[in-house]
């Protein structure tokens, strides 16, 4: 009698596991990776894009990013709600955060370091994040990009934002690192191995015609950098299942950090418009987190 109960119990547990297995596989198969491009201040448009995706029930399970996309992506991967990141960004006085640098660049990355310390003070490893995160950095010594997804976190993020001549480079393990966007501004590669759906979001459109006045001074540098990163994004957007280009963000300056609200609105509107024009993306709605 007791033996029969034990057998029945084992059978019952086995049946439960067999029933649960397809659900587990289904969740894994529907994992969603989001790659966020760099773009300095334009990267704040990613906040509007992420909020729009959430409003339609599309919740990323994996993130990757370069430059400001790495900053926004890592904070979001740590579980910080979009509205909190946005509120913090709006409250900053960015002119006071641009500290002069004597290390081969105009500015130090003080404001980014402050943002990371304030929003994710207890997260300094990739393993401590709630979502899987990958960051792209450019190694000047080897002239190659590197994708990192383990170990120390904040030093890699700061390195990924170091736009040459504008922000000072980072020295990590005796190598000099700068902006990951120079060599791979839309790092979709690591997501291809662990996600069944990849969404790329870019803020670096170069479709507009600039006037001679707009190309004076820093305007020419901004344009040149945007052209470089847009060129290395082009082949990678073909690897995405869905590619959202926030064109209007490219019309604003790389260092327009005082226009957070405008960037957010631009990102939100562009993403909503994309979803409405590509309703097949809604098949990713309400995907559970891994």
Short mmCIF file of N, CA, C and O in Angstrom, two decimals, residues 101-197:
data_model
loop_
_atom_site.label_atom_id
_atom_site.label_comp_id
_atom_site.label_asym_id
_atom_site.label_seq_id
_atom_site.Cartn_x
_atom_site.Cartn_y
_atom_site.Cartn_z
N UNK A 101 39.44 68.12 -18.49
CA UNK A 101 40.40 67.03 -18.39
C UNK A 101 41.76 67.48 -18.91
O UNK A 101 41.85 68.27 -19.86
N UNK A 102 42.80 66.98 -18.31
CA UNK A 102 44.17 67.25 -18.77
C UNK A 102 44.80 65.98 -19.34
O UNK A 102 46.01 65.89 -19.50
N UNK A 103 43.93 65.02 -19.67
CA UNK A 103 44.41 63.71 -20.12
C UNK A 103 44.02 63.45 -21.57
O UNK A 103 43.36 62.47 -21.90
N UNK A 104 44.36 64.37 -22.45
CA UNK A 104 44.13 64.17 -23.87
C UNK A 104 42.70 64.29 -24.32
O UNK A 104 42.32 63.72 -25.34
N UNK A 105 41.88 65.03 -23.56
CA UNK A 105 40.48 65.20 -23.93
C UNK A 105 39.95 66.50 -23.32
O UNK A 105 40.61 67.12 -22.48
N UNK A 106 38.75 66.89 -23.77
CA UNK A 106 38.16 68.12 -23.24
C UNK A 106 37.61 67.93 -21.84
O UNK A 106 37.76 68.80 -20.97
N UNK A 107 36.96 66.78 -21.60
CA UNK A 107 36.25 66.58 -20.35
C UNK A 107 36.53 65.23 -19.71
O UNK A 107 36.90 64.27 -20.39
N UNK A 108 36.32 65.19 -18.40
CA UNK A 108 36.31 63.93 -17.68
C UNK A 108 34.89 63.35 -17.77
O UNK A 108 33.94 64.04 -18.16
N UNK A 109 34.73 62.10 -17.38
CA UNK A 109 33.42 61.44 -17.43
C UNK A 109 32.72 61.50 -16.07
O UNK A 109 32.00 60.58 -15.69
N UNK A 110 32.88 62.60 -15.36
CA UNK A 110 32.35 62.75 -14.01
C UNK A 110 30.85 62.52 -13.94
O UNK A 110 30.35 61.84 -13.03
N UNK A 111 30.11 63.09 -14.88
CA UNK A 111 28.65 63.02 -14.80
C UNK A 111 28.14 61.60 -15.00
O UNK A 111 27.16 61.17 -14.38
N UNK A 112 28.83 60.81 -15.85
CA UNK A 112 28.42 59.42 -16.06
C UNK A 112 28.72 58.58 -14.82
O UNK A 112 27.92 57.72 -14.43
N UNK A 113 29.87 58.84 -14.21
CA UNK A 113 30.24 58.11 -13.00
C UNK A 113 29.24 58.41 -11.89
O UNK A 113 28.83 57.51 -11.13
N UNK A 114 28.81 59.66 -11.80
CA UNK A 114 27.82 60.05 -10.78
C UNK A 114 26.49 59.35 -11.04
O UNK A 114 25.84 58.87 -10.11
N UNK A 115 26.11 59.29 -12.29
CA UNK A 115 24.84 58.64 -12.66
C UNK A 115 24.85 57.17 -12.26
O UNK A 115 23.88 56.65 -11.69
N UNK A 116 25.94 56.48 -12.55
CA UNK A 116 26.05 55.06 -12.21
C UNK A 116 26.06 54.84 -10.70
O UNK A 116 25.39 53.93 -10.19
N UNK A 117 26.82 55.67 -9.99
CA UNK A 117 26.92 55.50 -8.54
C UNK A 117 25.59 55.78 -7.85
O UNK A 117 25.25 55.16 -6.85
N UNK A 118 24.83 56.72 -8.39
CA UNK A 118 23.55 57.08 -7.76
C UNK A 118 22.46 56.05 -8.05
O UNK A 118 21.70 55.67 -7.15
N UNK A 119 22.39 55.57 -9.30
CA UNK A 119 21.29 54.70 -9.70
C UNK A 119 21.54 53.22 -9.45
O UNK A 119 20.61 52.46 -9.19
N UNK A 120 22.80 52.79 -9.53
CA UNK A 120 23.11 51.37 -9.26
C UNK A 120 24.32 51.27 -8.32
O UNK A 120 25.36 50.70 -8.68
N UNK A 121 24.21 51.81 -7.12
CA UNK A 121 25.35 51.85 -6.20
C UNK A 121 25.86 50.47 -5.79
O UNK A 121 27.03 50.30 -5.49
N UNK A 122 24.98 49.49 -5.77
CA UNK A 122 25.37 48.15 -5.30
C UNK A 122 25.63 47.17 -6.43
O UNK A 122 25.73 45.96 -6.20
N UNK A 123 25.73 47.68 -7.64
CA UNK A 123 25.96 46.80 -8.80
C UNK A 123 27.28 47.18 -9.46
O UNK A 123 27.35 48.16 -10.19
N UNK A 124 28.31 46.41 -9.22
CA UNK A 124 29.58 46.69 -9.90
C UNK A 124 30.14 45.46 -10.60
O UNK A 124 31.33 45.39 -10.89
N UNK A 125 29.27 44.50 -10.85
CA UNK A 125 29.65 43.36 -11.69
C UNK A 125 28.49 43.06 -12.63
O UNK A 125 27.33 43.35 -12.31
N UNK A 126 28.80 42.50 -13.76
CA UNK A 126 27.75 42.11 -14.70
C UNK A 126 26.84 41.06 -14.06
O UNK A 126 25.63 41.03 -14.31
N UNK A 127 27.43 40.22 -13.24
CA UNK A 127 26.67 39.14 -12.61
C UNK A 127 25.64 39.64 -11.62
O UNK A 127 24.69 38.93 -11.28
N UNK A 128 25.79 40.88 -11.12
CA UNK A 128 24.86 41.42 -10.14
C UNK A 128 23.60 42.01 -10.77
O UNK A 128 22.65 42.37 -10.07
N UNK A 129 23.58 42.11 -12.09
CA UNK A 129 22.43 42.69 -12.78
C UNK A 129 21.29 41.70 -12.89
O UNK A 129 21.50 40.49 -12.89
N UNK A 130 20.07 42.21 -13.00
CA UNK A 130 18.89 41.34 -13.11
C UNK A 130 18.77 40.73 -14.50
O UNK A 130 18.25 39.64 -14.67
N UNK A 131 19.20 41.49 -15.51
CA UNK A 131 19.15 41.01 -16.88
C UNK A 131 20.58 40.79 -17.38
O UNK A 131 21.51 41.43 -16.92
N UNK A 132 20.73 39.91 -18.34
CA UNK A 132 22.03 39.69 -18.96
C UNK A 132 22.40 40.93 -19.75
O UNK A 132 21.59 41.47 -20.51
N UNK A 133 23.64 41.40 -19.58
CA UNK A 133 24.06 42.65 -20.20
C UNK A 133 25.42 42.49 -20.86
O UNK A 133 26.32 41.83 -20.32
N UNK A 134 25.58 43.11 -22.04
CA UNK A 134 26.85 43.10 -22.76
C UNK A 134 27.22 44.53 -23.12
O UNK A 134 26.37 45.32 -23.51
N UNK A 135 28.50 44.86 -22.98
CA UNK A 135 28.99 46.21 -23.26
C UNK A 135 30.10 46.13 -24.30
O UNK A 135 30.99 45.27 -24.21
N UNK A 136 30.06 47.04 -25.27
CA UNK A 136 31.10 47.10 -26.29
C UNK A 136 32.09 48.22 -25.96
O UNK A 136 31.68 49.35 -25.67
N UNK A 137 33.39 47.90 -25.99
CA UNK A 137 34.45 48.88 -25.77
C UNK A 137 35.48 48.73 -26.88
O UNK A 137 35.62 47.66 -27.47
N UNK A 138 36.18 49.83 -27.18
CA UNK A 138 37.19 49.80 -28.23
C UNK A 138 38.58 49.83 -27.61
O UNK A 138 38.91 50.74 -26.85
N UNK A 139 39.39 48.83 -27.94
CA UNK A 139 40.76 48.73 -27.44
C UNK A 139 41.68 49.45 -28.43
O UNK A 139 41.87 49.00 -29.56
N UNK A 140 42.23 50.61 -28.01
CA UNK A 140 43.10 51.37 -28.90
C UNK A 140 44.41 50.65 -29.19
O UNK A 140 44.99 50.81 -30.25
N UNK A 141 44.87 49.86 -28.25
CA UNK A 141 46.14 49.15 -28.44
C UNK A 141 46.04 48.11 -29.56
O UNK A 141 46.96 47.95 -30.36
N UNK A 142 44.92 47.41 -29.61
CA UNK A 142 44.75 46.35 -30.61
C UNK A 142 43.94 46.82 -31.82
O UNK A 142 43.85 46.11 -32.81
N UNK A 143 43.32 48.02 -31.70
CA UNK A 143 42.46 48.55 -32.77
C UNK A 143 41.27 47.64 -33.05
O UNK A 143 40.80 47.54 -34.18
N UNK A 144 40.77 46.97 -32.01
CA UNK A 144 39.64 46.05 -32.14
C UNK A 144 38.59 46.38 -31.07
O UNK A 144 38.91 46.90 -30.01
N UNK A 145 37.34 46.03 -31.38
CA UNK A 145 36.32 46.16 -30.34
C UNK A 145 36.27 44.90 -29.51
O UNK A 145 36.65 43.82 -29.97
N UNK A 146 35.83 45.03 -28.29
CA UNK A 146 35.67 43.89 -27.39
C UNK A 146 34.27 43.93 -26.80
O UNK A 146 33.77 45.00 -26.46
N UNK A 147 33.65 42.77 -26.69
CA UNK A 147 32.35 42.65 -26.04
C UNK A 147 32.57 42.00 -24.67
O UNK A 147 33.11 40.90 -24.59
N UNK A 148 32.18 42.71 -23.62
CA UNK A 148 32.36 42.18 -22.28
C UNK A 148 30.99 41.97 -21.62
O UNK A 148 30.08 42.78 -21.80
N UNK A 149 30.89 40.87 -20.88
CA UNK A 149 29.62 40.56 -20.22
C UNK A 149 29.80 39.89 -18.88
O UNK A 149 28.87 39.30 -18.34
N UNK A 150 31.01 40.01 -18.33
CA UNK A 150 31.29 39.42 -17.01
C UNK A 150 32.36 40.25 -16.32
O UNK A 150 33.07 41.02 -16.94
N UNK A 151 32.44 40.06 -14.99
CA UNK A 151 33.45 40.79 -14.23
C UNK A 151 33.01 42.19 -13.86
O UNK A 151 31.82 42.48 -13.76
N UNK A 152 33.98 43.08 -13.66
CA UNK A 152 33.68 44.44 -13.23
C UNK A 152 32.84 45.17 -14.27
O UNK A 152 33.01 44.98 -15.47
N UNK A 153 31.94 46.01 -13.80
CA UNK A 153 30.93 46.61 -14.68
C UNK A 153 31.18 48.09 -14.99
O UNK A 153 31.32 48.47 -16.16
N UNK A 154 31.26 48.92 -13.96
CA UNK A 154 31.24 50.36 -14.17
C UNK A 154 32.44 50.88 -14.93
O UNK A 154 32.31 51.83 -15.73
N UNK A 155 33.61 50.30 -14.72
CA UNK A 155 34.78 50.76 -15.47
C UNK A 155 34.63 50.48 -16.96
O UNK A 155 35.07 51.26 -17.81
N UNK A 156 33.93 49.38 -17.31
CA UNK A 156 33.70 49.05 -18.72
C UNK A 156 32.69 50.02 -19.34
O UNK A 156 32.83 50.43 -20.50
N UNK A 157 31.68 50.39 -18.56
CA UNK A 157 30.67 51.33 -19.07
C UNK A 157 31.30 52.68 -19.33
O UNK A 157 31.09 53.30 -20.38
N UNK A 158 32.07 53.18 -18.36
CA UNK A 158 32.73 54.47 -18.52
C UNK A 158 33.68 54.44 -19.71
O UNK A 158 33.74 55.38 -20.51
N UNK A 159 34.41 53.35 -19.88
CA UNK A 159 35.31 53.21 -21.03
C UNK A 159 34.54 53.27 -22.34
O UNK A 159 34.98 53.89 -23.32
N UNK A 160 33.36 52.66 -22.37
CA UNK A 160 32.56 52.62 -23.59
C UNK A 160 32.03 53.99 -24.00
O UNK A 160 31.64 54.18 -25.15
N UNK A 161 32.03 54.95 -23.08
CA UNK A 161 31.51 56.29 -23.38
C UNK A 161 32.60 57.30 -23.72
O UNK A 161 32.29 58.47 -23.97
N UNK A 162 33.84 56.87 -23.72
CA UNK A 162 34.96 57.80 -23.89
C UNK A 162 35.15 58.20 -25.36
O UNK A 162 36.02 57.69 -26.06
N UNK A 163 34.33 59.14 -25.82
CA UNK A 163 34.45 59.65 -27.19
C UNK A 163 35.81 60.33 -27.33
O UNK A 163 36.13 61.24 -26.57
N UNK A 164 36.64 59.91 -28.28
CA UNK A 164 37.98 60.49 -28.43
C UNK A 164 37.96 62.01 -28.55
O UNK A 164 37.10 62.58 -29.24
N UNK A 165 38.88 62.65 -27.86
CA UNK A 165 39.06 64.10 -27.83
C UNK A 165 37.99 64.83 -27.02
O UNK A 165 38.18 65.98 -26.64
N UNK A 166 36.87 64.19 -26.77
CA UNK A 166 35.82 64.83 -25.97
C UNK A 166 35.88 64.35 -24.53
O UNK A 166 35.92 65.16 -23.59
N UNK A 167 35.89 63.02 -24.33
CA UNK A 167 36.01 62.45 -22.98
C UNK A 167 37.30 61.64 -22.88
O UNK A 167 37.69 60.96 -23.82
N UNK A 168 37.94 61.72 -21.72
CA UNK A 168 39.24 61.07 -21.56
C UNK A 168 39.11 59.56 -21.61
O UNK A 168 38.11 58.99 -21.17
N UNK A 169 40.12 58.88 -22.17
CA UNK A 169 40.10 57.43 -22.30
C UNK A 169 40.24 56.74 -20.94
O UNK A 169 40.60 57.37 -19.95
N UNK A 170 39.96 55.44 -20.92
CA UNK A 170 40.08 54.64 -19.70
C UNK A 170 41.23 53.65 -19.84
O UNK A 170 41.41 53.06 -20.91
N UNK A 171 41.98 53.47 -18.77
CA UNK A 171 43.06 52.48 -18.75
C UNK A 171 42.57 51.29 -17.91
O UNK A 171 42.30 51.44 -16.72
N UNK A 172 42.46 50.13 -18.55
CA UNK A 172 42.01 48.92 -17.86
C UNK A 172 42.99 47.79 -18.19
O UNK A 172 43.20 47.47 -19.37
N UNK A 173 43.60 47.23 -17.16
CA UNK A 173 44.55 46.12 -17.34
C UNK A 173 45.65 46.48 -18.36
O UNK A 173 45.98 45.69 -19.25
N UNK A 174 46.17 47.69 -18.23
CA UNK A 174 47.28 48.18 -19.07
C UNK A 174 46.90 48.43 -20.53
O UNK A 174 47.79 48.64 -21.36
N UNK A 175 45.62 48.41 -20.86
CA UNK A 175 45.17 48.73 -22.20
C UNK A 175 44.37 50.03 -22.16
O UNK A 175 43.73 50.35 -21.16
N UNK A 176 44.41 50.77 -23.26
CA UNK A 176 43.66 52.02 -23.36
C UNK A 176 42.37 51.78 -24.12
O UNK A 176 42.39 51.29 -25.27
N UNK A 177 41.25 52.14 -23.49
CA UNK A 177 39.93 51.92 -24.09
C UNK A 177 39.20 53.23 -24.33
O UNK A 177 39.28 54.16 -23.51
N UNK A 178 38.48 53.28 -25.45
CA UNK A 178 37.64 54.44 -25.77
C UNK A 178 36.27 53.94 -26.22
O UNK A 178 35.96 52.75 -26.17
N UNK A 179 35.49 54.88 -26.69
CA UNK A 179 34.10 54.66 -27.08
C UNK A 179 33.92 53.39 -27.93
O UNK A 179 34.52 53.25 -28.99
N UNK A 180 33.07 52.49 -27.45
CA UNK A 180 32.79 51.26 -28.19
C UNK A 180 32.11 51.52 -29.51
O UNK A 180 32.20 50.72 -30.44
N UNK A 181 31.41 52.67 -29.61
CA UNK A 181 30.69 52.98 -30.84
C UNK A 181 31.57 53.23 -32.04
O UNK A 181 31.12 53.14 -33.18
N UNK A 182 32.84 53.53 -31.82
CA UNK A 182 33.74 53.79 -32.94
C UNK A 182 33.90 52.55 -33.82
O UNK A 182 34.09 52.65 -35.03
N UNK A 183 33.84 51.39 -33.22
CA UNK A 183 34.08 50.15 -33.95
C UNK A 183 32.85 49.25 -34.05
O UNK A 183 32.75 48.42 -34.95
N UNK A 184 31.92 49.41 -33.11
CA UNK A 184 30.69 48.61 -33.14
C UNK A 184 29.62 49.35 -32.33
O UNK A 184 29.50 49.16 -31.13
N UNK A 185 28.87 50.20 -33.02
CA UNK A 185 27.92 51.05 -32.31
C UNK A 185 26.56 50.40 -32.09
O UNK A 185 25.71 50.96 -31.42
N UNK A 186 26.37 49.21 -32.62
CA UNK A 186 25.12 48.48 -32.40
C UNK A 186 25.48 47.02 -32.14
O UNK A 186 25.32 46.15 -33.00
N UNK A 187 25.99 46.71 -30.94
CA UNK A 187 26.55 45.38 -30.66
C UNK A 187 25.49 44.29 -30.51
O UNK A 187 25.14 43.86 -29.41
N UNK A 188 25.01 43.82 -31.65
CA UNK A 188 23.97 42.78 -31.64
C UNK A 188 24.57 41.37 -31.53
O UNK A 188 23.87 40.42 -31.19
N UNK A 189 25.87 41.24 -31.84
CA UNK A 189 26.49 39.91 -31.93
C UNK A 189 26.27 39.03 -30.71
O UNK A 189 25.90 37.85 -30.87
N UNK A 190 26.49 39.52 -29.48
CA UNK A 190 26.30 38.62 -28.33
C UNK A 190 24.86 38.19 -28.12
O UNK A 190 24.60 37.13 -27.55
N UNK A 191 23.92 38.99 -28.61
CA UNK A 191 22.50 38.65 -28.45
C UNK A 191 22.08 37.54 -29.40
O UNK A 191 21.12 36.80 -29.11
N UNK A 192 22.76 37.41 -30.51
CA UNK A 192 22.39 36.39 -31.50
C UNK A 192 22.55 34.99 -30.95
O UNK A 192 21.86 34.06 -31.37
N UNK A 193 23.46 34.81 -29.99
CA UNK A 193 23.73 33.49 -29.44
C UNK A 193 22.78 33.10 -28.32
O UNK A 193 22.66 31.92 -27.99
N UNK A 194 22.13 34.08 -27.70
CA UNK A 194 21.30 33.76 -26.53
C UNK A 194 19.86 34.25 -26.63
O UNK A 194 19.08 34.05 -25.70
N UNK A 195 19.51 34.86 -27.73
CA UNK A 195 18.13 35.36 -27.88
C UNK A 195 17.55 34.91 -29.21
O UNK A 195 18.26 34.81 -30.22
N UNK A 196 16.26 34.67 -29.20
CA UNK A 196 15.58 34.30 -30.43
C UNK A 196 15.07 35.51 -31.19
O UNK A 196 14.76 35.41 -32.38
N UNK A 197 14.96 36.63 -30.50
CA UNK A 197 14.52 37.86 -31.14
C UNK A 197 15.45 38.99 -30.71
O UNK A 197 15.74 39.14 -29.53
#
